[in-house]
Short mmCIF file of C-alpha atoms in Angstrom, two decimals:
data_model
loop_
_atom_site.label_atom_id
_atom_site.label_comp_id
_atom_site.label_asym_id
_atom_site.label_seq_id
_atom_site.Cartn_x
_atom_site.Cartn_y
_atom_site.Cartn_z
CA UNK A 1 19.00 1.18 -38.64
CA UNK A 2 16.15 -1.39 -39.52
CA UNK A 3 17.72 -4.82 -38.55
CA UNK A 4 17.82 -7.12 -41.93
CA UNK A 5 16.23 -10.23 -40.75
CA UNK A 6 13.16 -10.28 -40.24
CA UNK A 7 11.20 -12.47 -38.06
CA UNK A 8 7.49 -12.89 -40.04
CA UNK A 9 6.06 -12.32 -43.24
CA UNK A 10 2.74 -11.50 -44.73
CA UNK A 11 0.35 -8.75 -45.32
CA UNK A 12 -2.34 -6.07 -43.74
CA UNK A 13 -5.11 -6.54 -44.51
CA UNK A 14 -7.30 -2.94 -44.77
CA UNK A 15 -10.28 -3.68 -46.30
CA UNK A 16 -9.76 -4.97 -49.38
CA UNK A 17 -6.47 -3.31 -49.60
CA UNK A 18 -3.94 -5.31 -49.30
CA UNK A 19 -0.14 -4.18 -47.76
CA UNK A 20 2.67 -6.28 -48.02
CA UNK A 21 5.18 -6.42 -45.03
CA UNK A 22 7.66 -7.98 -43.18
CA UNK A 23 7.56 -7.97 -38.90
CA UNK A 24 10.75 -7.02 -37.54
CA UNK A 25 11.14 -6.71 -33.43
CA UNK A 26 11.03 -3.18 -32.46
CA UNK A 27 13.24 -3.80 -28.73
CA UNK A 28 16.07 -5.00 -28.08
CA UNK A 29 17.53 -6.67 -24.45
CA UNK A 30 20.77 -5.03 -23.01
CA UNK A 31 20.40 -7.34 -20.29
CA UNK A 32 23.80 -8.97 -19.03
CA UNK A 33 23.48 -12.92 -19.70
CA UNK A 34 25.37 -14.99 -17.42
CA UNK A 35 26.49 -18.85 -17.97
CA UNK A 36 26.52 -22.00 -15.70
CA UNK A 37 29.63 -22.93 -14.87
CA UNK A 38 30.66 -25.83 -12.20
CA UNK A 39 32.02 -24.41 -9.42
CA UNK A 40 34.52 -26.88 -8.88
CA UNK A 41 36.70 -25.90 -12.23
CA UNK A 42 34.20 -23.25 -13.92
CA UNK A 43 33.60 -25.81 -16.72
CA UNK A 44 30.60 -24.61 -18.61
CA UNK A 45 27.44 -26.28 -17.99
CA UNK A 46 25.24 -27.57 -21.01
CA UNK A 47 22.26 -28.68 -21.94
CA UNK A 48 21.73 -31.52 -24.63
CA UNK A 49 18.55 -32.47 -25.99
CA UNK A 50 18.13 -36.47 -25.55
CA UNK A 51 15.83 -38.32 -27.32
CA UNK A 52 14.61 -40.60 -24.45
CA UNK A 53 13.95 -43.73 -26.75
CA UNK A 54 17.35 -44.14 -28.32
CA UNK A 55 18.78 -42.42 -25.46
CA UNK A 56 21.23 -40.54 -28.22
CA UNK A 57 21.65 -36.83 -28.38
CA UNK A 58 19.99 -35.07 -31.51
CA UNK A 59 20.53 -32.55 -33.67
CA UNK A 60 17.62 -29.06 -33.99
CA UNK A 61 17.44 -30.52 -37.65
CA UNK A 62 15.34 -33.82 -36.40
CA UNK A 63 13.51 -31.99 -33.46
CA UNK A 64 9.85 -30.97 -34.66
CA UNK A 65 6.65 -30.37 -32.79
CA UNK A 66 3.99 -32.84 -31.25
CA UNK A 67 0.63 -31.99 -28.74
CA UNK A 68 1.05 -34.52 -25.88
CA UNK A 69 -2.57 -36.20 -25.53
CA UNK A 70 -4.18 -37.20 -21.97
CA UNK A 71 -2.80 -40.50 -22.11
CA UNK A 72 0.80 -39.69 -23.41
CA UNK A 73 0.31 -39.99 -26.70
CA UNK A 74 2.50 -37.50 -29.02
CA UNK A 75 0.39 -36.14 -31.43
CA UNK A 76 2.44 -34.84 -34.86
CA UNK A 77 2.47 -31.03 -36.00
CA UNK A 78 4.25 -29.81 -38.49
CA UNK A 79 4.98 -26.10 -39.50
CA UNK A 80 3.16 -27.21 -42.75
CA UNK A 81 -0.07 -28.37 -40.49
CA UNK A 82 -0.08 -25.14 -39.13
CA UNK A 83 0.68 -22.64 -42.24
CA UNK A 84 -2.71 -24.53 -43.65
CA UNK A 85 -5.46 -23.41 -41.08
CA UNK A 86 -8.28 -22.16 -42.63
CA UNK A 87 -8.40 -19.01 -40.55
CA UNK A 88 -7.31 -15.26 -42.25
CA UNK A 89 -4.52 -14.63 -39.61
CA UNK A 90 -2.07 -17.07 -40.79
CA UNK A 91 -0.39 -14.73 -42.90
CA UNK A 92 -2.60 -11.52 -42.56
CA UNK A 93 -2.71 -9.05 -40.10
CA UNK A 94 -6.29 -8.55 -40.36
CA UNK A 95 -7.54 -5.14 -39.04
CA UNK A 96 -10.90 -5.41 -37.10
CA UNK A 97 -11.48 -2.02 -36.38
CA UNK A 98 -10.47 1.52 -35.21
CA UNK A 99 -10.37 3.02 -31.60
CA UNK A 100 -9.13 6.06 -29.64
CA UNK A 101 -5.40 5.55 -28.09
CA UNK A 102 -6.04 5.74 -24.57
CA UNK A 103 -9.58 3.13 -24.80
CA UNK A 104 -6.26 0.62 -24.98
CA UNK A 105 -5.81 -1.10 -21.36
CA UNK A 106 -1.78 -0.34 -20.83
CA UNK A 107 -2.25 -3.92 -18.86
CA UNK A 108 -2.51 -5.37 -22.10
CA UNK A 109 0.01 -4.23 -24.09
CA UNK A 110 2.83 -6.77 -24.78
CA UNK A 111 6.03 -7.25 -26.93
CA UNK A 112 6.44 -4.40 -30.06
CA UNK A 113 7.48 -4.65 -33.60
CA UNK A 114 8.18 -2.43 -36.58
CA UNK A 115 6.62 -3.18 -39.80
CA UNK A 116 8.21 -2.51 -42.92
CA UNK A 117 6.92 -2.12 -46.63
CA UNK A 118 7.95 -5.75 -48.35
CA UNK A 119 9.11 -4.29 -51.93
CA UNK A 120 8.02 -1.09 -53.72
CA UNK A 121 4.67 -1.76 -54.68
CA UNK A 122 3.70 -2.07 -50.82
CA UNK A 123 5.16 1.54 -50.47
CA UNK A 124 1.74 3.63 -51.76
CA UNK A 125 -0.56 1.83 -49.60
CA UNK A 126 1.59 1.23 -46.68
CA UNK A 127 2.06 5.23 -46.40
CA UNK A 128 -1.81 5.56 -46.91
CA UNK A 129 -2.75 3.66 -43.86
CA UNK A 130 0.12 5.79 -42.24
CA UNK A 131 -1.42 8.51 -42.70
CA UNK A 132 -4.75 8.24 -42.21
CA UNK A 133 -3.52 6.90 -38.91
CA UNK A 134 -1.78 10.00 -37.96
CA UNK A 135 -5.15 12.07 -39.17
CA UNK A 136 -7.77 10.30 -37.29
CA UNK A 137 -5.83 9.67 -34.07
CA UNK A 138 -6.45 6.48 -33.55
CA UNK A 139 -5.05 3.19 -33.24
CA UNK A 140 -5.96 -0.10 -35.49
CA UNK A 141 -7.10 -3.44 -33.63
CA UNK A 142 -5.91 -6.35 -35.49
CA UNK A 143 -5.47 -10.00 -35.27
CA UNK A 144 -2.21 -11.72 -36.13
CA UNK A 145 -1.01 -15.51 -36.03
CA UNK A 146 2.82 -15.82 -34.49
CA UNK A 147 4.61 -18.82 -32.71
CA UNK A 148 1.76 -21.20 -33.35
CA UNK A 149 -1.14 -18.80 -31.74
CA UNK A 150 -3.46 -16.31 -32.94
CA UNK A 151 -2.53 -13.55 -31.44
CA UNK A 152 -4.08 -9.21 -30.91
CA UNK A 153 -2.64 -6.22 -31.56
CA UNK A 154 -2.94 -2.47 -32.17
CA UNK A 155 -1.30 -0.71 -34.98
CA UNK A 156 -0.36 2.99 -34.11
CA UNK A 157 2.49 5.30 -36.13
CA UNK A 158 5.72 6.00 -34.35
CA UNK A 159 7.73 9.07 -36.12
CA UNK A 160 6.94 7.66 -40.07
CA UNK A 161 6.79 4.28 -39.70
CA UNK A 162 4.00 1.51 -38.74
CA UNK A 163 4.28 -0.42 -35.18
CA UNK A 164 2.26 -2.96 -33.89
CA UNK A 165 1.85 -3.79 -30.54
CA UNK A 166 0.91 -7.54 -29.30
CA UNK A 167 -1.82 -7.58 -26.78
CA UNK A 168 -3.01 -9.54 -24.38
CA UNK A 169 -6.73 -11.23 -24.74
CA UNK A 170 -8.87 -9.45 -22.50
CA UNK A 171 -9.50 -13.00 -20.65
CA UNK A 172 -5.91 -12.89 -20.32
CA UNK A 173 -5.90 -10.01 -17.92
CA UNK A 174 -6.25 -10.90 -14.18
CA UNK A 175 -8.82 -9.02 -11.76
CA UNK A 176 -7.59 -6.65 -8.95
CA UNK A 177 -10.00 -8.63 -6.42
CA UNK A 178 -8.02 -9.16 -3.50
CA UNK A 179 -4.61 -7.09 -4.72
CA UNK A 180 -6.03 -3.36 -2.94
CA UNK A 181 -5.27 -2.91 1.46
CA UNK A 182 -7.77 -4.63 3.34
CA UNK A 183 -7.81 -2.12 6.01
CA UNK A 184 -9.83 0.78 5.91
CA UNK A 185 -7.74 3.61 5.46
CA UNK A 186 -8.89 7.32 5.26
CA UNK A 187 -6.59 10.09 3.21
CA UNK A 188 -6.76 13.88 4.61
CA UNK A 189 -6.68 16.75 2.41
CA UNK A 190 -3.58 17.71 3.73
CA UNK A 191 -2.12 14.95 3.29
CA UNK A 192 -3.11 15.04 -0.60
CA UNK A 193 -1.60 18.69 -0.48
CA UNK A 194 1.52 17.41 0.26
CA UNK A 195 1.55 14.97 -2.12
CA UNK A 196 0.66 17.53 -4.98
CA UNK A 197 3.56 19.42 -3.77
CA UNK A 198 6.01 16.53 -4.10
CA UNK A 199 4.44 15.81 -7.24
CA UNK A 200 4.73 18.92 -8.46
CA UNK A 201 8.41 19.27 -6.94
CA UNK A 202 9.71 15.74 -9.31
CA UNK A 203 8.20 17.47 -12.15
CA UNK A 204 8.07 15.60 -15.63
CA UNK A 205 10.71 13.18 -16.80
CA UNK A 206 12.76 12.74 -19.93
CA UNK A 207 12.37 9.04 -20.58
CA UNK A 208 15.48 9.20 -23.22
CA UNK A 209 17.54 10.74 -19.73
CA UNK A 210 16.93 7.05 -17.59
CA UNK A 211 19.48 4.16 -18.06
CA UNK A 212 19.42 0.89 -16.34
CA UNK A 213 22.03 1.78 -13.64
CA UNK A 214 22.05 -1.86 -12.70
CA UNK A 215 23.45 -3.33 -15.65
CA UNK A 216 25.81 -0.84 -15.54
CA UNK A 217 26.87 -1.70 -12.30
CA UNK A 218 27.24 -5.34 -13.41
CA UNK A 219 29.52 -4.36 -16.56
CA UNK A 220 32.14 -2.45 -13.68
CA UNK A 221 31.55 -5.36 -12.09
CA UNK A 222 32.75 -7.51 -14.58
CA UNK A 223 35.30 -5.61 -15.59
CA UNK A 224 37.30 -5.14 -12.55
CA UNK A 225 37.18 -8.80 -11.76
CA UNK A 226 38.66 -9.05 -15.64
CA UNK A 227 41.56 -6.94 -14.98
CA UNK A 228 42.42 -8.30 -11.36
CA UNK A 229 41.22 -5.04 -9.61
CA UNK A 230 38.90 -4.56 -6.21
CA UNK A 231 35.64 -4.90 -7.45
CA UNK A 232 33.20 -1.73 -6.07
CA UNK A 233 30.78 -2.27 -3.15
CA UNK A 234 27.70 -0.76 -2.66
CA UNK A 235 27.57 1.85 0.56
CA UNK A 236 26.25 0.99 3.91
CA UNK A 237 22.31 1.23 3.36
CA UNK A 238 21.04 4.03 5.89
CA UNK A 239 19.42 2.74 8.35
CA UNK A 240 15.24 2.54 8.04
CA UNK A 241 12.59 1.81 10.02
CA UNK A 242 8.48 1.98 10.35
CA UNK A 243 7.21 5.49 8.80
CA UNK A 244 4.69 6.70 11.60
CA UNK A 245 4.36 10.21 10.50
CA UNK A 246 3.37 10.33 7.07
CA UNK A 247 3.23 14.15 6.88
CA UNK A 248 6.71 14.61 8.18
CA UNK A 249 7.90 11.80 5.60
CA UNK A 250 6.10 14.24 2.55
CA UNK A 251 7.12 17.23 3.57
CA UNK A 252 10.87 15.70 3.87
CA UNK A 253 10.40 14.12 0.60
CA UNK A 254 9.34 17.56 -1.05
CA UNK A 255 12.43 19.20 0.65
CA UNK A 256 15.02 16.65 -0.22
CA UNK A 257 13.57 16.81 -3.96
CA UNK A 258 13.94 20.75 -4.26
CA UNK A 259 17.51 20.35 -2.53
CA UNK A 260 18.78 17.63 -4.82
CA UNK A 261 17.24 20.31 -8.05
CA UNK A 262 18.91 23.33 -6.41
CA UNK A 263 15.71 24.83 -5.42
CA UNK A 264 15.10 27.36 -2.13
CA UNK A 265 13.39 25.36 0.67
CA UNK A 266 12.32 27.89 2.32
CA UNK A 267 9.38 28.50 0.53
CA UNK A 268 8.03 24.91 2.02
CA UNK A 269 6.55 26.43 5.04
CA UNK A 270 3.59 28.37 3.68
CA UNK A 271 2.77 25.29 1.61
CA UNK A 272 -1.21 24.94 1.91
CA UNK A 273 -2.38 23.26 4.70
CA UNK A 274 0.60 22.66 6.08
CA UNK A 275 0.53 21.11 9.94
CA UNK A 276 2.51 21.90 12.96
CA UNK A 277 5.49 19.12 12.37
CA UNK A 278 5.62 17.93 16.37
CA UNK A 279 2.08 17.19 15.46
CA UNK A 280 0.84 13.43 13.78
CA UNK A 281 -1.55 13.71 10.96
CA UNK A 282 -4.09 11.67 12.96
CA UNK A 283 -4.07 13.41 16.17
CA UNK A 284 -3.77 16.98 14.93
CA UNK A 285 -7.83 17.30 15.57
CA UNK A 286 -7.98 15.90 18.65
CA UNK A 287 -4.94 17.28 20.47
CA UNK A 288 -5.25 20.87 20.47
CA UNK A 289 -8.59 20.53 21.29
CA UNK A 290 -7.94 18.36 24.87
CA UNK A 291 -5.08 21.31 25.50
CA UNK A 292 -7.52 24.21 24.87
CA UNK A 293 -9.93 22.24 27.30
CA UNK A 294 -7.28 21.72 29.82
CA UNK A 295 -6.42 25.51 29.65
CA UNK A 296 -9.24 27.09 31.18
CA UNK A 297 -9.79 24.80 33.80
CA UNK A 298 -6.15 25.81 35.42
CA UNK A 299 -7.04 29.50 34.54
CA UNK A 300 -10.50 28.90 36.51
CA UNK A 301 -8.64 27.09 39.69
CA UNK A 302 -5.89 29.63 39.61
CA UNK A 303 -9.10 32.85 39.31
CA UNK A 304 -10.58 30.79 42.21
CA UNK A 305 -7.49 30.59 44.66
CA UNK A 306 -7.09 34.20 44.99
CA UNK A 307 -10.68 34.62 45.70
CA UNK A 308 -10.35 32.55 49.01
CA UNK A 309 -7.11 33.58 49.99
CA UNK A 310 -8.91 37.18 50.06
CA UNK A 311 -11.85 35.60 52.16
CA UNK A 312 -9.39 34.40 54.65
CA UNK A 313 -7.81 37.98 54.99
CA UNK A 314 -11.48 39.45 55.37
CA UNK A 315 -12.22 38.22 58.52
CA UNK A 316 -10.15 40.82 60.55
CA UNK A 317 -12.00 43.57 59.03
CA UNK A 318 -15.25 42.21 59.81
CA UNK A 319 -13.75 41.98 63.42
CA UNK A 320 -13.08 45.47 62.91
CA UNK A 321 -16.78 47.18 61.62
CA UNK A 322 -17.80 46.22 65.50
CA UNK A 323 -15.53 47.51 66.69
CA UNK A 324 -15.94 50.42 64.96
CA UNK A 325 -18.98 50.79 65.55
CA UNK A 326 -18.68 50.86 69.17
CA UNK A 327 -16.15 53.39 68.65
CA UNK A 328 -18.81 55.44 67.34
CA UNK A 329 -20.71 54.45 70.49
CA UNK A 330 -17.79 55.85 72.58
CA UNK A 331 -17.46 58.67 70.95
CA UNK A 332 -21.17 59.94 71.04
CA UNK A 333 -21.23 59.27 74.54
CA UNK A 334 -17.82 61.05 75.62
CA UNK A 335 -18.16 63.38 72.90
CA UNK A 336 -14.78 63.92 72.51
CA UNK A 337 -14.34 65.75 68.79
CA UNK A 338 -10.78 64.42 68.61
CA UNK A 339 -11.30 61.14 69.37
CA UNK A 340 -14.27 60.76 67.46
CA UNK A 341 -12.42 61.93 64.46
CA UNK A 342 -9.30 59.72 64.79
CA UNK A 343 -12.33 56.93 65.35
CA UNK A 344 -13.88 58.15 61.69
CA UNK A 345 -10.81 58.15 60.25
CA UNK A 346 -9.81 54.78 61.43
CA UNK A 347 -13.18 53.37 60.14
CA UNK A 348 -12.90 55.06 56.79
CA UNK A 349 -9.34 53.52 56.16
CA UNK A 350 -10.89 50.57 56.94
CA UNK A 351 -13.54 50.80 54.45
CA UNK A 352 -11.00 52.06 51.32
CA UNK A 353 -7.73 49.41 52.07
CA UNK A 354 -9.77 46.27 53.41
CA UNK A 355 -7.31 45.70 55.65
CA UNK A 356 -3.54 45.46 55.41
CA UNK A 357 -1.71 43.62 58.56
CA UNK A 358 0.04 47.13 59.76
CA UNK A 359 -3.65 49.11 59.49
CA UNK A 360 -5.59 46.49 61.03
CA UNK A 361 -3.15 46.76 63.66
CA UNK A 362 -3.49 50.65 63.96
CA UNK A 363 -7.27 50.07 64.02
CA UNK A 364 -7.29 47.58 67.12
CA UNK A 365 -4.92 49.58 69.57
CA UNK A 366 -7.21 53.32 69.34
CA UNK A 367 -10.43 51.14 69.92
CA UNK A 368 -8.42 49.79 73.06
CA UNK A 369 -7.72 52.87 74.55
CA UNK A 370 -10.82 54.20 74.14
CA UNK A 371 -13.13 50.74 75.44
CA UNK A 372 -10.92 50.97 78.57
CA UNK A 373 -11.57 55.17 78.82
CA UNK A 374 -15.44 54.07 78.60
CA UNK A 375 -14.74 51.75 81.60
CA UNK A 376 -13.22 53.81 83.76
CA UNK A 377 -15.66 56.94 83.44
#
């Protein structure tokens, strides 16, 4: 319900079309107030406007306004001074022009009001400029005197009726120079994929669905001291600390979302680009890279060791082609078919096996006997 009282009245001016209306305050505060009190008896603690010469409290009927000079002087205004400045805005909202929504800086925007038709002659034209709102799509720029300042706003429709927001003059509006991280800091892709996902996970919200859970907090608050009972405390806070893996701390966020919306996390593993988790989003490039290196150097040393524990166990077969040989000596001079064939033999199991302890062993004792034969003949 449209609150009676309204706080400012005058007219819009659309061309040379004028629209009677009054400016009522479109918010509300649900804030909780609290009151000073003295601590020692929770007497209430005022404030009482002095007048410094007589040193006598006043009443708000004698209190008016005055500009304090350089020097101290108090300078005079009246409401009357003010209602008589030969500017438009003084009791016109004066429309300067027509842009799209979103051109609007949300920086700017300030405090909101509703504006109603004053009387039924401002009905017809206050529903034209609603609607030719609504068709065009666009928002009004206007400029408004309130609280002893010229003031700009933005006219826009909200369900059937006109609002106006105050905004802020553009020189009003602070830079961001100096406000962004000083350090240079680089964002992965991956990183950004996670962040989609969350994003994606919180989905949209329902503005009307959010309360201020603080104030309610306050009211049990309140209450419970009221009625003599144990006011609530808040639970121990979980312990935190430094966030060093900022992939671990998305993907945690996305499955803690899904969880508390009775989704499946399961599905989180083949999100895109997901990384190992032991793995930090800075080092993921660099560390598989030094263990891939690091691999084939023990597979090379480990190939390698074999390799000269086989040319240790070489030797005695190299011992033994001599030998061998002079087997073959033996033989073709005692020409003994037997022992020339138990020499052959020995030599070619010596060529295939290379040389096992047992063989090489079998090898040495015939060429023995048959040195020692050659001797004695």
């Amino acid at each position: 319900m449209l609150p009676v009282r309204s706080i400012w009245n005058g007219a819009i001016s659309f061309g040379l079309v004028s629209i009677p209306i009054k400016l009522v305050n479109a918010t509300e505060s649900h804030s909780v107030s609290f009151r000073q009190v003295h601590l020692e008896d929770g007497g209430r603690i005022r404030y009482r406007k002095v007048c410094e010469l007589e040193d006598r409290e006043v009443a708000q009927g004698e209190i008016g306004k005055a500009y304090e000079d350089a020097d101290g002087t108090m300078i005079p205004i009246t409401d009357e001074d003010l209602a008589s400045l030969p500017i438009p805005t003084a009791k016109t909202i004066e429309i300067e022009g027509f842009v799209p929504a979103e051109s609007v800086d949300p920086l700017q925007v300030d405090a909101a009001y509703y504006l109603a038709a004053n009387g039924v002659p401002a009905a017809k034209p206050y529903t034209l400029l609603r609607e030719a709102l609504k068709r065009s799509e666009k928002v009004a720029i206007c400029k408004f005197a309130l609280r002893g300042r010229e003031r700009l706003g933005m006219l826009r429709v909200v369900d059937d009726v006109l609002a106006m927001h105050g905004l802020l003059w553009p020189d009003e509006i602070r830079t961001t120079e100096g406000v962004a991280p000083d350090a240079s800091v680089t964002v992965r892709d991956k990183e950004l994929d996670l962040a989609d996902a969350l994003m994606d996970t919180l989905g949209e919200v329902d503005l009307d669905s959010l309360h201020d859970d603080y104030r309610e907090a306050v009211e049990e608050l309140i209450a419970a001291k009221a009625s003599g009972e144990e006011p609530p405390t808040a639970p121990a806070p979980a312990p935190g600390g430094k966030v060093l893996d900022l992939m671990a701390a998305l993907e945690k966020s996305v499955r803690e979302a899904r969880e508390s919306r009775g989704e499946d996390v399961a599905d989180i593993t083949p999100l895109p680009s997901r990384p190992t988790p032991k793995q930090p989003p800075g080092k993921k490039s660099t560390t598989p890279a030094k263990k891939t290196a690091a691999a084939p150097k023990k597979s090379t040393s480990t190939s390698t060791q074999p390799t000269k524990k086989t040319a240790t166990k070489k030797p005695p077969p190299k011992k033994t082609t001599p030998t061998s040989s002079t087997g073959t000596k033996a033989t073709g001079t005692r020409a003994t078919g037997a022992k020339a064939t138990e020499s052959k033999a020995t030599g070619a199991k010596a060529t295939a096996t290379k040389s096992t302890a047992t063989k090489s062993t079998a090898k040495k004792t015939p060429t023995k006997k048959t040195t020692a034969r050659k001797r004695s003949a």
